CSV table of C-alpha atoms (C1' of nucleotides) in Angstrom, one decimal:
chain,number,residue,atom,x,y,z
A,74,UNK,CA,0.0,0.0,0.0
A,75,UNK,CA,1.2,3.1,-1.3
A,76,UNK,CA,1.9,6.0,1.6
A,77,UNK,CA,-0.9,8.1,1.0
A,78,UNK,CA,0.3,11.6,2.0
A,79,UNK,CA,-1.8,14.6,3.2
A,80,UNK,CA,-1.2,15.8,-0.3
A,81,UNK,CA,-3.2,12.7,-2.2
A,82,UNK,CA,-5.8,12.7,0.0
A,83,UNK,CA,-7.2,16.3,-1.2
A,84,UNK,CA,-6.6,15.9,-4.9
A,85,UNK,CA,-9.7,16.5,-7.0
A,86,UNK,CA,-11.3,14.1,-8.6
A,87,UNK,CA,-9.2,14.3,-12.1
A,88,UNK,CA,-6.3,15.1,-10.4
A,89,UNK,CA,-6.4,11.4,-8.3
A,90,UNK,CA,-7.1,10.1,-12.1
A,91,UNK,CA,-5.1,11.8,-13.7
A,92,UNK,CA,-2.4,10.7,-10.9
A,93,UNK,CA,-3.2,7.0,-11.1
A,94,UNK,CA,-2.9,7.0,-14.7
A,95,UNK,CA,0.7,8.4,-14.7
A,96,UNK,CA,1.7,6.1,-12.2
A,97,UNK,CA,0.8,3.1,-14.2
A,98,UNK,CA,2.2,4.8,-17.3
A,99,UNK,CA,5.1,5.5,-16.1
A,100,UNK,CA,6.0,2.2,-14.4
A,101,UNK,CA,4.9,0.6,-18.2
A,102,UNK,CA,7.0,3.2,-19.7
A,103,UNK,CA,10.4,2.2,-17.3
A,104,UNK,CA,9.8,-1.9,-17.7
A,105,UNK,CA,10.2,-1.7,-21.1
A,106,UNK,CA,12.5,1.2,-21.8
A,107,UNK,CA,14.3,1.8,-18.9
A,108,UNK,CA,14.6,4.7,-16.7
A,109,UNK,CA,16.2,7.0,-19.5
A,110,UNK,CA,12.4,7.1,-21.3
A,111,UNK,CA,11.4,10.8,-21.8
A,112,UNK,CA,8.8,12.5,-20.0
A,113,UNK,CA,7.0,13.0,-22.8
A,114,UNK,CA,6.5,9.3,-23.7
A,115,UNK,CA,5.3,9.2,-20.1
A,116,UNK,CA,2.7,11.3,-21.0
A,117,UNK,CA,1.6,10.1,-23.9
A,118,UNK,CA,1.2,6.6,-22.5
A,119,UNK,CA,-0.7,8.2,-19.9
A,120,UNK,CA,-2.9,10.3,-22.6
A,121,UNK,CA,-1.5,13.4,-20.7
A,122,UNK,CA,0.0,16.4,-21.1
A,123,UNK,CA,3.6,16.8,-19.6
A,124,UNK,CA,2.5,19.8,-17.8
A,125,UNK,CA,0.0,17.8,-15.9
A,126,UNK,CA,3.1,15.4,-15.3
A,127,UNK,CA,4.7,17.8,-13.9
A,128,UNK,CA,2.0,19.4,-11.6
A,129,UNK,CA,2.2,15.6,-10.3
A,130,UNK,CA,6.0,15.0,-10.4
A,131,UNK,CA,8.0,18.2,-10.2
A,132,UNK,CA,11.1,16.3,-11.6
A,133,UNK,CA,11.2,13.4,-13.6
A,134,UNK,CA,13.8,12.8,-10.6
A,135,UNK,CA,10.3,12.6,-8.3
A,136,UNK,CA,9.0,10.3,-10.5
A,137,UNK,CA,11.8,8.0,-10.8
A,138,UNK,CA,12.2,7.8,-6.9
A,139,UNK,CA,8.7,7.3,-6.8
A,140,UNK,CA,8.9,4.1,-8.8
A,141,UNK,CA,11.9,3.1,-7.5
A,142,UNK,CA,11.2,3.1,-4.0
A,143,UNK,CA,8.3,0.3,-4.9
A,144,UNK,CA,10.4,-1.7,-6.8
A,145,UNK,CA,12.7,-1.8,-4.0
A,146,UNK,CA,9.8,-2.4,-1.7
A,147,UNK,CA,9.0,-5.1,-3.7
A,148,UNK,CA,12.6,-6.7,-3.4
A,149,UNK,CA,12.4,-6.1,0.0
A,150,UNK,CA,9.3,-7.8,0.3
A,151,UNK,CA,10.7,-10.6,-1.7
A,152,UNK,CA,13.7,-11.2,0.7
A,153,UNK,CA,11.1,-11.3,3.9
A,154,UNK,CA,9.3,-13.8,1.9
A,155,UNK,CA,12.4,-16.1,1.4
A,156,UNK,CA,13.4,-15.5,5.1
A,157,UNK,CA,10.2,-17.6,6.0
A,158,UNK,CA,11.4,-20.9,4.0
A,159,UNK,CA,12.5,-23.0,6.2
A,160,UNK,CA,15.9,-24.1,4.7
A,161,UNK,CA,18.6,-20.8,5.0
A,162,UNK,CA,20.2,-21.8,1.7
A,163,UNK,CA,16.9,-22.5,-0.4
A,164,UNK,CA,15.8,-19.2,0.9
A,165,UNK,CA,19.0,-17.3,-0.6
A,166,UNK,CA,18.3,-19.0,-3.9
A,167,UNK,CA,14.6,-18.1,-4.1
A,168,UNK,CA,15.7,-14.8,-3.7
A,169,UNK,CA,18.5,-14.8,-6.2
A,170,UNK,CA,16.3,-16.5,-8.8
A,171,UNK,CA,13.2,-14.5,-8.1
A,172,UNK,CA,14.9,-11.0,-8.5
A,173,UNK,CA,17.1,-12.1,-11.8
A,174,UNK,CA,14.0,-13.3,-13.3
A,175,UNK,CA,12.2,-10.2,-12.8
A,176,UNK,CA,14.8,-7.9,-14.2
A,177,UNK,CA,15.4,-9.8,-17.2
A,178,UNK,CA,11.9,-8.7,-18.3
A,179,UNK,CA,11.8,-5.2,-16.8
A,180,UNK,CA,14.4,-2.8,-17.5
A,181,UNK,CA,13.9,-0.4,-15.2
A,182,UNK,CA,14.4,-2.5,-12.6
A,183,UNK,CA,17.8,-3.5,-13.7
A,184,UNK,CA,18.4,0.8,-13.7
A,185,UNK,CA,16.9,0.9,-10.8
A,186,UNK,CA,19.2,-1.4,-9.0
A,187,UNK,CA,22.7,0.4,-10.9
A,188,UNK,CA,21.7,3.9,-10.8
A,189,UNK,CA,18.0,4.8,-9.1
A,190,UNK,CA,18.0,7.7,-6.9
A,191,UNK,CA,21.5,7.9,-5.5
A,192,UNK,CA,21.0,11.2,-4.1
A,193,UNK,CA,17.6,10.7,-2.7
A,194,UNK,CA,17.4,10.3,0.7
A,195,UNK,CA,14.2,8.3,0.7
A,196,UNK,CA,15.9,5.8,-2.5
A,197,UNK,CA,19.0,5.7,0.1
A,198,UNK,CA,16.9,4.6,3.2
A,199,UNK,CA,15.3,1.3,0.9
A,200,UNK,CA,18.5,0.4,-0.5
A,201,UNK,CA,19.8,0.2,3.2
A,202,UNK,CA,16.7,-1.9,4.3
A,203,UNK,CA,17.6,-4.3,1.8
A,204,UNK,CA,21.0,-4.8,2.7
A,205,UNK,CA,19.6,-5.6,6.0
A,206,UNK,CA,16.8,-8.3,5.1
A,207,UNK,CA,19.9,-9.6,2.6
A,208,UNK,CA,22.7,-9.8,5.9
A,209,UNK,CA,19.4,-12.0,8.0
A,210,UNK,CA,19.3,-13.9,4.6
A,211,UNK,CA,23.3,-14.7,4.8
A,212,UNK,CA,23.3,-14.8,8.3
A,213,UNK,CA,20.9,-17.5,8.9
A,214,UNK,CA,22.4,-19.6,5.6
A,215,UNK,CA,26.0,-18.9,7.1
A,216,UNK,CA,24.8,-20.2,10.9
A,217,UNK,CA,23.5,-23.5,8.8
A,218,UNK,CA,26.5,-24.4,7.0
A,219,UNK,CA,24.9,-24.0,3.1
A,220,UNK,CA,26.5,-20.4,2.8
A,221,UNK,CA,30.5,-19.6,1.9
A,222,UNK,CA,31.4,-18.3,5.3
A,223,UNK,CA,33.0,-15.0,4.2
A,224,UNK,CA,30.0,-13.4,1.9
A,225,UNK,CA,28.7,-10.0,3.1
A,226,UNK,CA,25.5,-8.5,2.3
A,227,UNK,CA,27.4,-5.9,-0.3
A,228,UNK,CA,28.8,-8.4,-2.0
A,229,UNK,CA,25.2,-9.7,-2.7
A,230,UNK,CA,24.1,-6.7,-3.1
A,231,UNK,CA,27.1,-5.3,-5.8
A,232,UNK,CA,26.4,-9.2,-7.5
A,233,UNK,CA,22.4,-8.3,-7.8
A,234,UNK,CA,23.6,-4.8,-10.1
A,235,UNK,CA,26.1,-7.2,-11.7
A,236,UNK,CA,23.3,-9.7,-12.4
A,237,UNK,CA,21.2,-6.9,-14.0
A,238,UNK,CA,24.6,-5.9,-16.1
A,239,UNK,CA,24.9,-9.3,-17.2
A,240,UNK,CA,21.2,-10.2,-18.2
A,241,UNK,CA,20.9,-6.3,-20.3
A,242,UNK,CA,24.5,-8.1,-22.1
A,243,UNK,CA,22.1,-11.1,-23.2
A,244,UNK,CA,22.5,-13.2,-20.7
A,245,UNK,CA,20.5,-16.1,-20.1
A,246,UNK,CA,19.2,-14.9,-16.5
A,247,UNK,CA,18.9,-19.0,-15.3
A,248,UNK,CA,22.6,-20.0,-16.1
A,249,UNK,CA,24.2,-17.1,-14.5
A,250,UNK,CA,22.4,-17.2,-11.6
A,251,UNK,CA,23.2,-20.2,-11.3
A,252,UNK,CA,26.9,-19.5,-11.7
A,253,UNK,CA,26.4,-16.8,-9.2
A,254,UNK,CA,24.6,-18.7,-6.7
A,255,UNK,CA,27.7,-21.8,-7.2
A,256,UNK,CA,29.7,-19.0,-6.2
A,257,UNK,CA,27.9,-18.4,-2.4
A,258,UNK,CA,27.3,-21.6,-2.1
A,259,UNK,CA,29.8,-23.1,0.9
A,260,UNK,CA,32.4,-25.4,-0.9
A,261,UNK,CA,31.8,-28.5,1.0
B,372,UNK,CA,50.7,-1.1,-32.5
B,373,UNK,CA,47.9,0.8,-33.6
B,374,UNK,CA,46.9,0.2,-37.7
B,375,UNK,CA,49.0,2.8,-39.5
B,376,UNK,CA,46.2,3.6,-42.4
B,377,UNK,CA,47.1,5.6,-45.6
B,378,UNK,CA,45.4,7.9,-44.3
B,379,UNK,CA,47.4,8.6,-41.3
B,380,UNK,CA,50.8,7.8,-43.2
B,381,UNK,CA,50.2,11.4,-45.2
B,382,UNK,CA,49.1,13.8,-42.2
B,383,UNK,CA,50.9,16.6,-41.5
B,384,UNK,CA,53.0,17.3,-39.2
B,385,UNK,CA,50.9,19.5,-36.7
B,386,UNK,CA,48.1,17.1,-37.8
B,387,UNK,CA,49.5,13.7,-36.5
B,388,UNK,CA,50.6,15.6,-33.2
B,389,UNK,CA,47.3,16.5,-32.5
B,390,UNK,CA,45.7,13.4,-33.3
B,391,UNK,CA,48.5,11.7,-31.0
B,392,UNK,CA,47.5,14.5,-28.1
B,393,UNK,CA,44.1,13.6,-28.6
B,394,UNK,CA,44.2,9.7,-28.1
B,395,UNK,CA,46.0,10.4,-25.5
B,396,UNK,CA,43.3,12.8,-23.7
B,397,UNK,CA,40.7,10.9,-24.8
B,398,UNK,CA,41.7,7.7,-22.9
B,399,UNK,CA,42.6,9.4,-20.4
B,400,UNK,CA,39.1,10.8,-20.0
B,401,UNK,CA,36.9,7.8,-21.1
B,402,UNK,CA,39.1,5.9,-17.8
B,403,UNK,CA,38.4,8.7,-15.2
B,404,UNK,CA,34.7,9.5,-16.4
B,405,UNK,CA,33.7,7.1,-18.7
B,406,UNK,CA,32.1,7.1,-22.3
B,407,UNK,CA,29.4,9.7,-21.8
B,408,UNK,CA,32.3,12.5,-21.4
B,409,UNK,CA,31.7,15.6,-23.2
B,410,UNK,CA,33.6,16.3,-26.2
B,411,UNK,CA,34.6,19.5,-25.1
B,412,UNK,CA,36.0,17.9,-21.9
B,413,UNK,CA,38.3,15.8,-24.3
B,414,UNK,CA,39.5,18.9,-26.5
B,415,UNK,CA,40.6,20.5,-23.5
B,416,UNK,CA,42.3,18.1,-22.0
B,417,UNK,CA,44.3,17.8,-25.5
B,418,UNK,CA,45.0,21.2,-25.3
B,419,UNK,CA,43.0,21.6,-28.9
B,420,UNK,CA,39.5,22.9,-30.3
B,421,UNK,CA,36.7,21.0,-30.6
B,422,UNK,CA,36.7,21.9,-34.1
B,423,UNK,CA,40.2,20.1,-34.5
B,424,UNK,CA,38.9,16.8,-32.5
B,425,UNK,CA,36.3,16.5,-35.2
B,426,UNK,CA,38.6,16.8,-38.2
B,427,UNK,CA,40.2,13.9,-36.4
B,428,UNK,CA,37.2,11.6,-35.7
B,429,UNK,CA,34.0,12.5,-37.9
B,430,UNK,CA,31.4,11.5,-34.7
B,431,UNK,CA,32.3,10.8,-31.1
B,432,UNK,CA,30.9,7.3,-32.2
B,433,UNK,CA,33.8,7.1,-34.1
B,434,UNK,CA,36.7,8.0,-31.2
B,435,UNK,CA,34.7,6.0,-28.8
B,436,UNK,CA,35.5,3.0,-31.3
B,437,UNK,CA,38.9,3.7,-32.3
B,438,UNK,CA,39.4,3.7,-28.3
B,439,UNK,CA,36.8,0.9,-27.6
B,440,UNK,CA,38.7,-1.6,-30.4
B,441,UNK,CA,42.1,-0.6,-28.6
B,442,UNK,CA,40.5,-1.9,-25.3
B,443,UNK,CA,39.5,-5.1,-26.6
B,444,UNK,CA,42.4,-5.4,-27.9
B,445,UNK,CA,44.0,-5.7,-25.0
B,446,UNK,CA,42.1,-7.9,-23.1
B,447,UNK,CA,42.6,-10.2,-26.2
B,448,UNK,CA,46.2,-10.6,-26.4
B,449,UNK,CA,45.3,-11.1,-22.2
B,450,UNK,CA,43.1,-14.0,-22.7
B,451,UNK,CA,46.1,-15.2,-25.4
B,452,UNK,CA,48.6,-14.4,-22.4
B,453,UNK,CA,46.8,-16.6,-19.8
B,454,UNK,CA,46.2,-19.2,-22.8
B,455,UNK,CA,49.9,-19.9,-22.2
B,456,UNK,CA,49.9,-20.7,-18.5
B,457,UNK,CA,50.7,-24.8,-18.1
B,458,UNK,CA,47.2,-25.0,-16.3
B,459,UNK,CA,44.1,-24.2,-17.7
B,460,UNK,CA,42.0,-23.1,-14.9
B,461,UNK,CA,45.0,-20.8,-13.4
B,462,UNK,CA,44.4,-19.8,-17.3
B,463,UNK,CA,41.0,-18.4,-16.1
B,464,UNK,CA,41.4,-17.4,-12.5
B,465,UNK,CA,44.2,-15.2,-14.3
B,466,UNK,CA,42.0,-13.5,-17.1
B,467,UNK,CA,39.0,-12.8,-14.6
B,468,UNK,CA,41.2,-11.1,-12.2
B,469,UNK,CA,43.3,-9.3,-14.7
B,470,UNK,CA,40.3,-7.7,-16.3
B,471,UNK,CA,38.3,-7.2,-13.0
B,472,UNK,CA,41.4,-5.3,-12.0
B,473,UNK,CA,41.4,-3.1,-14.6
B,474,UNK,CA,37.8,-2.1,-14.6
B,475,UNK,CA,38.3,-1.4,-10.7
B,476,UNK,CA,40.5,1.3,-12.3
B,477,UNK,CA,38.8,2.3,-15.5
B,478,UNK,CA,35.2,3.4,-16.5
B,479,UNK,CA,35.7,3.5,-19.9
B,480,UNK,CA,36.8,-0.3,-20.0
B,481,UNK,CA,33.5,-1.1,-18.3
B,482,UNK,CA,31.3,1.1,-20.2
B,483,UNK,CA,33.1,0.1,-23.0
B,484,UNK,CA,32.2,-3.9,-22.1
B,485,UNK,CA,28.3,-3.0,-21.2
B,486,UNK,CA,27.8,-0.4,-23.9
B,487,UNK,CA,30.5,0.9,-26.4
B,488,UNK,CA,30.4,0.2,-30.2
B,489,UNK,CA,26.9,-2.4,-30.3
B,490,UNK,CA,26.2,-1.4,-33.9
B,491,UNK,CA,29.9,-0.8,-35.2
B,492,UNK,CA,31.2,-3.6,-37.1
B,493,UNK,CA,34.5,-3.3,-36.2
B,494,UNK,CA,33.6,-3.4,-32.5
B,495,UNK,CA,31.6,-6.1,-33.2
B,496,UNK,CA,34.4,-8.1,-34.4
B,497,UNK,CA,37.0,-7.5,-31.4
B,498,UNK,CA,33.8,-9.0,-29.2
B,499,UNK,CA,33.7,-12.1,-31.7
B,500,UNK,CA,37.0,-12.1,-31.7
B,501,UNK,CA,37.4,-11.9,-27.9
B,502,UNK,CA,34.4,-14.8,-27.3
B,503,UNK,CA,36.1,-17.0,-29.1
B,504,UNK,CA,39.6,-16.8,-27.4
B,505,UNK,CA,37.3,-17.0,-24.3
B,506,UNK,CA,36.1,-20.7,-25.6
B,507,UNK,CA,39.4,-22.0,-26.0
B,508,UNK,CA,40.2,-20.9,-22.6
B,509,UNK,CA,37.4,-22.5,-21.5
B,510,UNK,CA,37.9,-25.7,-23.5
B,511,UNK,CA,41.1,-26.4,-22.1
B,512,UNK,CA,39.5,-25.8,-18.6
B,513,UNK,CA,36.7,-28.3,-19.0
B,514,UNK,CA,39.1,-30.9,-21.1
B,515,UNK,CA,41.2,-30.7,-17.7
B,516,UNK,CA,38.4,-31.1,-15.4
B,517,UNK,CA,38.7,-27.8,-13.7
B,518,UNK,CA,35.7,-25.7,-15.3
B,519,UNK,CA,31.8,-26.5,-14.6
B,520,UNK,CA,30.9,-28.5,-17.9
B,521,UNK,CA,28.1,-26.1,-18.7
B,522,UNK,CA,29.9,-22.8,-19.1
B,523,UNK,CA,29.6,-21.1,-22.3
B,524,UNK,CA,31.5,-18.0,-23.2
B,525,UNK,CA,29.1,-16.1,-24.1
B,526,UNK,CA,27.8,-16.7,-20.1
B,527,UNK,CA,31.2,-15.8,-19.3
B,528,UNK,CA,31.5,-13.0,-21.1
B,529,UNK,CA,28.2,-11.6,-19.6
B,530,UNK,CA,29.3,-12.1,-16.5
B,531,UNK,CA,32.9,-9.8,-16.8
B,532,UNK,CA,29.5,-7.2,-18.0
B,533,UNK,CA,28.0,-8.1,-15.2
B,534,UNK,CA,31.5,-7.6,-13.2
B,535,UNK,CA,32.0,-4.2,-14.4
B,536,UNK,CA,27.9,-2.9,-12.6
B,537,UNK,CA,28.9,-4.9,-9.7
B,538,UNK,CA,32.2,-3.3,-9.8
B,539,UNK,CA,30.9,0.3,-10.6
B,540,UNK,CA,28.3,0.1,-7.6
B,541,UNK,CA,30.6,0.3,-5.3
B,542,UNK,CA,32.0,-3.4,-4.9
B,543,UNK,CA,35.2,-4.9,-4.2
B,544,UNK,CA,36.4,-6.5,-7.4
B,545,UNK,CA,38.8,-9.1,-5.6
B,546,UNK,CA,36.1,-10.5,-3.2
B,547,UNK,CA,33.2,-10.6,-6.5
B,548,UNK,CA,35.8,-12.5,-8.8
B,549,UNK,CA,36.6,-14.8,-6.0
B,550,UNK,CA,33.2,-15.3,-6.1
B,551,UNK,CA,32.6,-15.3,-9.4
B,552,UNK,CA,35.4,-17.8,-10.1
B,553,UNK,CA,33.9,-20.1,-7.1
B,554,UNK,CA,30.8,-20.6,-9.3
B,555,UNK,CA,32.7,-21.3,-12.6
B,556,UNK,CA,35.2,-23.5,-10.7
B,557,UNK,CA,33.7,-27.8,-11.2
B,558,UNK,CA,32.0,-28.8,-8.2
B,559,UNK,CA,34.8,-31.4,-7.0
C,1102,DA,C1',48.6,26.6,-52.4
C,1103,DT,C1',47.1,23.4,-49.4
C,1104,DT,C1',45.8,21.5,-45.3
C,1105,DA,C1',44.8,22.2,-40.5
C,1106,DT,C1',43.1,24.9,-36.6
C,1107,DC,C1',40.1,27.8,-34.0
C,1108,DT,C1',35.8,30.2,-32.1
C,1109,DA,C1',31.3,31.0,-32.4
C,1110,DT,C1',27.1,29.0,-33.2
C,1111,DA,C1',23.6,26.0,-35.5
C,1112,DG,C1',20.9,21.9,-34.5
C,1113,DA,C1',19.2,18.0,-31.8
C,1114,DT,C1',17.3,16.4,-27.9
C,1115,DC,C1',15.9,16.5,-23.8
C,1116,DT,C1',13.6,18.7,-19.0
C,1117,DA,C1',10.8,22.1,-17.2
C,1118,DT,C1',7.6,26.3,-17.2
C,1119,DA,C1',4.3,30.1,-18.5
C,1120,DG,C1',0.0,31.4,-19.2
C,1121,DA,C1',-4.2,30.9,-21.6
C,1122,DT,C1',-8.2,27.5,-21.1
C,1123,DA,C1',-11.1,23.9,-19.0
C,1124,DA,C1',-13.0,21.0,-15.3
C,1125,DT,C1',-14.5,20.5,-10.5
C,1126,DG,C1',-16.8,21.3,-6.2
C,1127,DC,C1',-18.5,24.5,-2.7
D,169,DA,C1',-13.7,30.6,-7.0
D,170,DT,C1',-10.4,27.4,-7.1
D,171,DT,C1',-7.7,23.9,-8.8
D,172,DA,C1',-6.1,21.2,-12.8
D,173,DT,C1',-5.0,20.7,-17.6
D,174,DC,C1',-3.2,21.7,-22.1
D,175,DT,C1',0.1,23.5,-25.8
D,176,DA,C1',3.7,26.1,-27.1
D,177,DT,C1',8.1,27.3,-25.9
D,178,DA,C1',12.0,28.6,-22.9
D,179,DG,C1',16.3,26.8,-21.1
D,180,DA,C1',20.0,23.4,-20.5
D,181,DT,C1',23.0,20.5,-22.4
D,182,DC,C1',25.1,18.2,-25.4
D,183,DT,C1',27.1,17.0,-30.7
D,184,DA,C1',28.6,18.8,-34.9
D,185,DT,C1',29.6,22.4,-38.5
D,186,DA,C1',30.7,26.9,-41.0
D,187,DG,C1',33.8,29.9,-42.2
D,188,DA,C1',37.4,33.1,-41.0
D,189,DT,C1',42.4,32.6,-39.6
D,190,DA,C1',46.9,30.2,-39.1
D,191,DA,C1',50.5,26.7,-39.9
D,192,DT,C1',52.9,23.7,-43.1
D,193,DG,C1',55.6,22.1,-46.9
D,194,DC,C1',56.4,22.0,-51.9
DNA sequence: ATTATCTATAGATCTATAGATAATGC
DNA sequence: ATTATCTATAGATCTATAGATAATGC
């Protein structure tokens, strides 16, 4: 659920329309051309025009933190999930293979995870809450055995950017996470 | 040795010496910022107008090439290097590290292995070129037992891509190739 | 005489805004 | 009456060129 500010609640009518619309323009927009797409493509997908985009979004900065910061809510999300399985190891590979198979059919996720929001504050506070779900994910496989003793969360992390590099290369998204996850995996 | 064309063989004095100053500054920029650097930038860091770099090189496409082949080149005649080591996964361990090295050092060699020259022919072929010396090293490897039988070259090439955006966001490039190599290394 | 260089600026490609017009809701 | 929308365009930021000026080499 979406934090709906002070700000959303008052919108008129159109305006709340108009809003949604953008929204799920936009993120349509980013999946399939990455985070570089213009603001005016936004709007036309949205059957807008940019000035009403940016009454909503003052910066097309706004708008990409916006999105970002769900995606990365998703991930996050994601990585609780796989905390529940019961097996630490399994967990770290539903994650792994959940997240490559997502960005190798949305682009702006793979942008999002290399370059989104690096000076926003809010884009800065996810990427630290996923580095911490990540750490309970390799702490708990580490604890049971199944995880190379010596991986840290940022090295996860910097392979998950890598992984979105590799699969925008033409990478088959399967093989090299499975390379990747060979990689964690304790060499017993 | 770069390829002395006719064309080059007949330039002017003053000519060839600016040419000369602006490889040189243009390298020297593409490593500190990367491919997206501003012509401009690269005139005055060759002490030259802009005018001059494009007498030089018609496009920036086309000095982003010259510089991008030169790059490949090099990690060519490295994969040829390690080629000669007795043992063919010390062959591998060697090239990984080697080139994750260098891009620790160099945007323009990782921009130039996620982005640089995809519609150029000539850049095309150094790639070619370069998966193929990457299949015999990783012939050798699998004849020997060392390599995971399923590794293509084309997976590892994605994966120094991949390499470079884990590199670039901020990770350590000794502790990812380690890793890295871990997951192309045959689970003995 | 020819070939190369420089500066100033045209042209392309975006983000962002101004200000005239239209829709909402009290 | 207020709030939102639209189109046309200003402004920023690049690449690339025109055309007047300078350096080379026969």
């Amino acid at each position: 659920m979406p934090p709906t500010t002070t700000a959303e609640r008052h919108l008129r009518a159109d305006a709340r329309r108009n809003r949604d619309k953008i929204l799920v323009a936009a993120e349509a927009a980013f999946r399939a051309q990455g985070l570089a797409v213009q603001m005016e493509d936004i709007a036309r997908r949205a059957d807008v025009g940019v000035g009403t985009l940016y009454r909503h979004f003052p910066t097309k900065e706004a708008l990409v933190v916006e999105l970002s910061t769900r995606r990365f809510g998703t991930c996050i999300a994601q990585a609780e999930k796989a905390l529940e399985s019961s097996d630490g190891w399994a967990a770290i590979e539903s994650f792994v293979n959940t997240n490559a198979e997502q960005m190798s059919r949305d682009v702006g996720l793979r942008d999002t995870f290399t370059a989104a929001g690096k000076d926003d504050e809010r884009c800065r506070g996810e990427r630290r809450q996923l580095e911490r779900r990540l750490a309970d994910l390799l702490d708990r496989a580490r604890d049971e055995g199944g995880l190379r003793p010596d991986v840290t969360a940022q090295d996860v992390q910097a392979l998950m950017c890598g992984l979105s590099g590799a699969i925008a290369s033409g990478g088959d998204w399967r093989r090299l996470a499975r390379i990747i996850l060979a990689g964690l995996r304790s060499p017993s």
